[in-house]
Amino acid sequence: MTVGRSPARFKRTARRNRRNGDSIPRPPPAASEGCSVDGLRLPSEPAAILPKDFFLVDSLELAPRLLGKFLRRDEVVLQITEVEAYRPNDSACHGRFGITSRTAPVFGPGGHAYVYLCYGLHTMLNVVADKEGVGAAVLIRSCAPISGLGTIEERRGQKAEKPVLLTGPGKVGQALGITTAWSNHPLYTPGGLEVLDGPAPEKILVGPRVGIQYALPEHITAPWRFAIAGTPWISAPKNTLHPA
């Protein structure tokens, strides 16, 4: 699953954008300090894989730090635009069930993947946070496509250059072509599935997490959902998000 290879430059494999509006972000020619398109800051140089230490923090700290970073699997590169933090003693976190065959990766070391099926259909990618044994993670809710659009569309079974392609955690998992077999995969090692460095967003939106009505009231309303401000690549509902 993890075959070493050197990081490649981000290449646009998608067809040329022929429409205006909420379409795939396309940077102008590279500048020394990168560029900003569709509310997203794009680098002018290849990004490095983030080290393990980057992930060894509280999930509430890791979540906003992941915004603007990149996920790479083969030719597909996605920029993370929306996330949710899940913490220890959080009634919405899978860690509340303790260590089971399904949740064991959540209690592993930070920087590993935790992948599970939602309703037996949707593959949900989480980035494990903090030290081993803590039981915390960050759900990747939405992304923007940076390269490999043809592969993304094929995996999604949908041709689109608009946010509907990747706004929702199940769509992200499908676009990356991952299964639960990727759970516990180290995201800081070359090859396979990687998290790459990327520019921090200029402004962030925060709000309550989505679809956790089963949780305790204080966790339902906790503002632990984070998104990049000014980009359309964010899932619904958007009206619960506000400037940080």
mmCIF file of C-alpha atoms in Angstrom:
data_model
loop_
_atom_site.group_PDB
_atom_site.id
_atom_site.type_symbol
_atom_site.label_atom_id
_atom_site.label_comp_id
_atom_site.label_asym_id
_atom_site.label_seq_id
_atom_site.Cartn_x
_atom_site.Cartn_y
_atom_site.Cartn_z
ATOM 1 C CA MET A 1 0.000 0.000 0.000
ATOM 2 C CA THR A 2 2.929 2.351 0.582
ATOM 3 C CA VAL A 3 5.342 2.328 -2.349
ATOM 4 C CA GLY A 4 7.922 5.084 -2.035
ATOM 5 C CA ARG A 5 8.193 7.780 -4.671
ATOM 6 C CA SER A 6 9.343 11.354 -4.799
ATOM 7 C CA PRO A 7 6.721 14.118 -4.567
ATOM 8 C CA ALA A 8 5.545 15.292 -7.971
ATOM 9 C CA ARG A 9 4.616 18.788 -8.993
ATOM 10 C CA PHE A 10 0.910 19.526 -8.965
ATOM 11 C CA LYS A 11 -0.306 19.095 -12.519
ATOM 12 C CA ARG A 12 -3.686 20.008 -13.862
ATOM 13 C CA THR A 13 -5.009 16.908 -15.572
ATOM 14 C CA ALA A 14 -8.534 18.288 -15.875
ATOM 15 C CA ARG A 15 -10.025 19.723 -19.017
ATOM 16 C CA ARG A 16 -9.948 23.489 -19.489
ATOM 17 C CA ASN A 17 -12.544 25.383 -17.546
ATOM 18 C CA ARG A 18 -15.133 26.780 -19.946
ATOM 19 C CA ARG A 19 -17.602 28.087 -17.416
ATOM 20 C CA ASN A 20 -17.760 30.895 -14.915
ATOM 21 C CA GLY A 21 -19.057 30.553 -11.359
ATOM 22 C CA ASP A 22 -18.289 27.908 -8.766
ATOM 23 C CA SER A 23 -15.901 25.846 -10.855
ATOM 24 C CA ILE A 24 -12.670 23.989 -10.309
ATOM 25 C CA PRO A 25 -9.994 26.330 -8.916
ATOM 26 C CA ARG A 26 -7.347 27.097 -11.537
ATOM 27 C CA PRO A 27 -4.308 29.157 -10.573
ATOM 28 C CA PRO A 28 -2.649 31.735 -12.809
ATOM 29 C CA PRO A 29 1.036 31.189 -13.650
ATOM 30 C CA ALA A 30 3.085 30.413 -10.567
ATOM 31 C CA ALA A 31 4.328 33.331 -8.522
ATOM 32 C CA SER A 32 6.999 33.328 -5.841
ATOM 33 C CA GLU A 33 4.449 33.451 -3.034
ATOM 34 C CA GLY A 34 1.720 31.353 -4.651
ATOM 35 C CA CYS A 35 -1.699 32.624 -5.659
ATOM 36 C CA SER A 36 -5.322 32.772 -4.568
ATOM 37 C CA VAL A 37 -8.209 31.372 -6.613
ATOM 38 C CA ASP A 38 -11.828 30.816 -5.551
ATOM 39 C CA GLY A 39 -10.889 31.725 -1.995
ATOM 40 C CA LEU A 40 -8.156 29.068 -1.971
ATOM 41 C CA ARG A 41 -4.454 29.807 -1.641
ATOM 42 C CA LEU A 42 -2.455 27.624 -4.015
ATOM 43 C CA PRO A 43 1.317 27.076 -3.745
ATOM 44 C CA SER A 44 3.770 27.906 -6.503
ATOM 45 C CA GLU A 45 6.137 25.096 -5.522
ATOM 46 C CA PRO A 46 5.629 21.364 -4.842
ATOM 47 C CA ALA A 47 4.492 20.684 -1.288
ATOM 48 C CA ALA A 48 6.300 18.415 1.151
ATOM 49 C CA ILE A 49 4.663 15.579 3.076
ATOM 50 C CA LEU A 50 3.782 16.772 6.571
ATOM 51 C CA PRO A 51 5.850 15.158 9.354
ATOM 52 C CA LYS A 52 4.344 12.967 12.061
ATOM 53 C CA ASP A 53 4.817 15.662 14.721
ATOM 54 C CA PHE A 54 2.362 17.925 12.882
ATOM 55 C CA PHE A 55 -0.492 15.630 13.887
ATOM 56 C CA LEU A 56 0.455 15.084 17.547
ATOM 57 C CA VAL A 57 -1.798 17.832 18.898
ATOM 58 C CA ASP A 58 -5.351 18.104 20.211
ATOM 59 C CA SER A 59 -7.864 17.469 17.423
ATOM 60 C CA LEU A 60 -9.379 20.902 18.078
ATOM 61 C CA GLU A 61 -6.001 22.420 17.213
ATOM 62 C CA LEU A 62 -5.282 20.070 14.331
ATOM 63 C CA ALA A 63 -8.623 20.622 12.572
ATOM 64 C CA PRO A 64 -8.118 24.271 11.491
ATOM 65 C CA ARG A 65 -4.445 23.584 10.778
ATOM 66 C CA LEU A 66 -5.483 20.996 8.168
ATOM 67 C CA LEU A 67 -7.398 23.606 6.152
ATOM 68 C CA GLY A 68 -5.469 24.421 2.987
ATOM 69 C CA LYS A 69 -3.369 21.270 3.217
ATOM 70 C CA PHE A 70 -3.424 18.670 0.437
ATOM 71 C CA LEU A 71 -4.425 15.023 0.207
ATOM 72 C CA ARG A 72 -2.641 13.032 -2.478
ATOM 73 C CA ARG A 73 -3.244 9.538 -3.769
ATOM 74 C CA ASP A 74 -1.600 8.722 -7.074
ATOM 75 C CA GLU A 75 -2.507 11.451 -9.603
ATOM 76 C CA VAL A 76 -5.367 12.821 -7.498
ATOM 77 C CA VAL A 77 -4.584 15.859 -5.341
ATOM 78 C CA LEU A 78 -7.296 17.524 -3.248
ATOM 79 C CA GLN A 79 -7.078 20.652 -1.118
ATOM 80 C CA ILE A 80 -8.825 20.363 2.246
ATOM 81 C CA THR A 81 -11.522 23.037 2.603
ATOM 82 C CA GLU A 82 -13.725 21.807 5.477
ATOM 83 C CA VAL A 83 -13.150 19.636 8.546
ATOM 84 C CA GLU A 84 -14.670 18.649 11.892
ATOM 85 C CA ALA A 85 -12.849 17.904 15.157
ATOM 86 C CA TYR A 86 -13.774 14.912 17.325
ATOM 87 C CA ARG A 87 -12.253 14.811 20.795
ATOM 88 C CA PRO A 88 -11.834 12.458 23.760
ATOM 89 C CA ASN A 89 -14.931 12.374 26.002
ATOM 90 C CA ASP A 90 -16.892 13.732 23.031
ATOM 91 C CA SER A 91 -20.314 12.054 22.781
ATOM 92 C CA ALA A 92 -20.139 12.392 18.988
ATOM 93 C CA CYS A 93 -16.705 10.732 18.684
ATOM 94 C CA HIS A 94 -16.361 7.054 17.797
ATOM 95 C CA GLY A 95 -13.863 6.829 20.617
ATOM 96 C CA ARG A 96 -16.826 6.852 23.007
ATOM 97 C CA PHE A 97 -17.310 3.157 22.198
ATOM 98 C CA GLY A 98 -13.831 2.324 23.452
ATOM 99 C CA ILE A 99 -11.304 0.261 21.518
ATOM 100 C CA THR A 100 -12.999 -2.145 19.104
ATOM 101 C CA SER A 101 -11.908 -3.718 15.835
ATOM 102 C CA ARG A 102 -13.509 -0.756 14.055
ATOM 103 C CA THR A 103 -12.373 2.110 16.293
ATOM 104 C CA ALA A 104 -8.862 0.900 17.166
ATOM 105 C CA PRO A 105 -7.203 3.285 14.631
ATOM 106 C CA VAL A 106 -8.759 6.304 16.440
ATOM 107 C CA PHE A 107 -6.674 5.363 19.468
ATOM 108 C CA GLY A 108 -3.513 4.989 17.412
ATOM 109 C CA PRO A 109 -0.816 7.632 16.979
ATOM 110 C CA GLY A 110 -1.599 10.940 15.311
ATOM 111 C CA GLY A 111 -1.065 11.128 11.581
ATOM 112 C CA HIS A 112 -2.724 7.833 10.742
ATOM 113 C CA ALA A 113 -5.945 7.447 8.785
ATOM 114 C CA TYR A 114 -9.194 6.321 10.348
ATOM 115 C CA VAL A 115 -11.597 5.207 7.622
ATOM 116 C CA TYR A 116 -15.089 3.920 8.311
ATOM 117 C CA LEU A 117 -18.332 3.301 6.449
ATOM 118 C CA CYS A 118 -21.297 5.559 7.175
ATOM 119 C CA TYR A 119 -24.645 3.761 6.719
ATOM 120 C CA GLY A 120 -22.639 0.973 5.102
ATOM 121 C CA LEU A 121 -22.236 3.126 1.971
ATOM 122 C CA HIS A 122 -20.052 6.212 2.389
ATOM 123 C CA THR A 123 -16.322 5.957 3.031
ATOM 124 C CA MET A 124 -15.346 8.612 5.574
ATOM 125 C CA LEU A 125 -11.714 9.715 5.901
ATOM 126 C CA ASN A 126 -10.483 10.963 9.272
ATOM 127 C CA VAL A 127 -7.006 12.066 10.311
ATOM 128 C CA VAL A 128 -6.093 10.720 13.750
ATOM 129 C CA ALA A 129 -4.908 13.403 16.156
ATOM 130 C CA ASP A 130 -2.799 13.557 19.295
ATOM 131 C CA LYS A 131 -0.743 10.845 21.002
ATOM 132 C CA GLU A 132 -1.438 7.134 20.936
ATOM 133 C CA GLY A 133 -4.247 6.118 23.243
ATOM 134 C CA VAL A 134 -6.045 9.499 23.264
ATOM 135 C CA GLY A 135 -8.860 8.609 20.857
ATOM 136 C CA ALA A 136 -9.382 11.734 18.731
ATOM 137 C CA ALA A 137 -9.581 12.533 15.018
ATOM 138 C CA VAL A 138 -10.482 15.121 12.388
ATOM 139 C CA LEU A 139 -13.115 14.295 9.758
ATOM 140 C CA ILE A 140 -12.382 15.585 6.247
ATOM 141 C CA ARG A 141 -15.755 17.014 5.178
ATOM 142 C CA SER A 142 -14.961 18.753 1.887
ATOM 143 C CA CYS A 143 -12.136 19.375 -0.563
ATOM 144 C CA ALA A 144 -11.412 21.160 -3.827
ATOM 145 C CA PRO A 145 -9.863 19.252 -6.755
ATOM 146 C CA ILE A 146 -6.333 20.298 -7.652
ATOM 147 C CA SER A 147 -5.306 17.548 -10.076
ATOM 148 C CA GLY A 148 -6.603 14.265 -11.446
ATOM 149 C CA LEU A 149 -10.102 15.567 -12.243
ATOM 150 C CA GLY A 150 -10.735 12.795 -14.773
ATOM 151 C CA THR A 151 -9.976 10.121 -12.178
ATOM 152 C CA ILE A 152 -12.090 11.932 -9.579
ATOM 153 C CA GLU A 153 -15.054 12.079 -11.949
ATOM 154 C CA GLU A 154 -14.668 8.404 -12.846
ATOM 155 C CA ARG A 155 -14.573 7.343 -9.197
ATOM 156 C CA ARG A 156 -17.493 9.601 -8.327
ATOM 157 C CA GLY A 157 -19.492 8.536 -11.366
ATOM 158 C CA GLN A 158 -20.224 12.188 -12.006
ATOM 159 C CA LYS A 159 -18.834 14.757 -14.434
ATOM 160 C CA ALA A 160 -18.734 18.147 -12.779
ATOM 161 C CA GLU A 161 -16.348 20.995 -12.123
ATOM 162 C CA LYS A 162 -18.520 22.454 -9.384
ATOM 163 C CA PRO A 163 -18.499 21.931 -5.614
ATOM 164 C CA VAL A 164 -21.156 19.189 -5.757
ATOM 165 C CA LEU A 165 -18.275 16.920 -6.806
ATOM 166 C CA LEU A 166 -16.441 17.045 -3.472
ATOM 167 C CA THR A 167 -18.574 18.763 -0.840
ATOM 168 C CA GLY A 168 -19.320 15.999 1.632
ATOM 169 C CA PRO A 169 -17.109 13.450 3.413
ATOM 170 C CA GLY A 170 -18.450 10.455 1.478
ATOM 171 C CA LYS A 171 -17.619 12.213 -1.791
ATOM 172 C CA VAL A 172 -14.046 12.855 -0.639
ATOM 173 C CA GLY A 173 -13.518 9.199 0.239
ATOM 174 C CA GLN A 174 -14.971 8.107 -3.087
ATOM 175 C CA ALA A 175 -12.838 10.575 -5.043
ATOM 176 C CA LEU A 176 -9.693 9.245 -3.372
ATOM 177 C CA GLY A 177 -10.740 5.678 -4.122
ATOM 178 C CA ILE A 178 -10.165 4.482 -0.563
ATOM 179 C CA THR A 179 -11.825 1.745 1.475
ATOM 180 C CA THR A 180 -11.741 0.804 5.147
ATOM 181 C CA ALA A 181 -8.562 -1.135 4.331
ATOM 182 C CA TRP A 182 -6.786 2.241 4.466
ATOM 183 C CA SER A 183 -7.625 2.639 8.139
ATOM 184 C CA ASN A 184 -4.438 2.942 10.215
ATOM 185 C CA HIS A 185 -2.402 3.955 7.152
ATOM 186 C CA PRO A 186 0.349 6.487 8.081
ATOM 187 C CA LEU A 187 -0.360 9.677 6.165
ATOM 188 C CA TYR A 188 3.149 11.048 6.728
ATOM 189 C CA THR A 189 4.976 8.378 4.699
ATOM 190 C CA PRO A 190 5.687 8.630 0.945
ATOM 191 C CA GLY A 191 3.383 6.714 -1.360
ATOM 192 C CA GLY A 192 -0.173 5.530 -0.934
ATOM 193 C CA LEU A 193 -2.254 8.260 0.706
ATOM 194 C CA GLU A 194 -0.398 11.352 1.917
ATOM 195 C CA VAL A 195 -1.087 14.692 3.580
ATOM 196 C CA LEU A 196 1.015 17.458 2.039
ATOM 197 C CA ASP A 197 1.789 20.907 3.341
ATOM 198 C CA GLY A 198 -0.202 23.811 1.974
ATOM 199 C CA PRO A 199 -0.849 27.494 2.627
ATOM 200 C CA ALA A 200 -2.932 28.444 5.659
ATOM 201 C CA PRO A 201 -6.211 30.164 4.755
ATOM 202 C CA GLU A 202 -6.466 33.892 5.334
ATOM 203 C CA LYS A 203 -9.892 33.583 6.999
ATOM 204 C CA ILE A 204 -11.724 30.665 8.621
ATOM 205 C CA LEU A 205 -15.387 29.935 9.278
ATOM 206 C CA VAL A 206 -16.545 27.982 12.345
ATOM 207 C CA GLY A 207 -19.812 26.388 13.398
ATOM 208 C CA PRO A 208 -21.447 23.302 14.915
ATOM 209 C CA ARG A 209 -20.779 19.890 13.411
ATOM 210 C CA VAL A 210 -23.224 18.186 11.049
ATOM 211 C CA GLY A 211 -25.438 15.151 11.664
ATOM 212 C CA ILE A 212 -24.692 14.506 15.350
ATOM 213 C CA GLN A 213 -28.160 14.909 16.851
ATOM 214 C CA TYR A 214 -27.528 11.794 18.958
ATOM 215 C CA ALA A 215 -24.795 13.593 20.958
ATOM 216 C CA LEU A 216 -25.108 15.531 24.207
ATOM 217 C CA PRO A 217 -26.423 19.110 23.824
ATOM 218 C CA GLU A 218 -23.073 20.702 24.640
ATOM 219 C CA HIS A 219 -21.413 18.654 21.910
ATOM 220 C CA ILE A 220 -24.156 19.288 19.345
ATOM 221 C CA THR A 221 -23.635 23.040 19.641
ATOM 222 C CA ALA A 222 -19.827 23.017 20.059
ATOM 223 C CA PRO A 223 -18.221 25.081 17.232
ATOM 224 C CA TRP A 224 -15.877 22.314 16.121
ATOM 225 C CA ARG A 225 -16.543 22.526 12.374
ATOM 226 C CA PHE A 226 -14.032 24.610 10.406
ATOM 227 C CA ALA A 227 -14.000 25.775 6.790
ATOM 228 C CA ILE A 228 -12.048 28.094 4.527
ATOM 229 C CA ALA A 229 -13.873 31.408 4.143
ATOM 230 C CA GLY A 230 -14.627 32.669 0.647
ATOM 231 C CA THR A 231 -14.622 29.330 -1.179
ATOM 232 C CA PRO A 232 -17.700 27.583 -2.579
ATOM 233 C CA TRP A 233 -16.124 24.171 -1.885
ATOM 234 C CA ILE A 234 -17.987 23.711 1.425
ATOM 235 C CA SER A 235 -20.792 21.283 2.237
ATOM 236 C CA ALA A 236 -24.272 22.127 3.491
ATOM 237 C CA PRO A 237 -25.489 23.614 5.719
ATOM 238 C CA LYS A 238 -23.492 26.788 5.165
ATOM 239 C CA ASN A 239 -25.765 29.091 7.156
ATOM 240 C CA THR A 240 -24.501 27.655 10.456
ATOM 241 C CA LEU A 241 -20.946 28.804 9.729
ATOM 242 C CA HIS A 242 -19.671 32.235 10.770
ATOM 243 C CA PRO A 243 -16.296 34.025 10.818
ATOM 244 C CA ALA A 244 -13.892 32.783 13.495
#
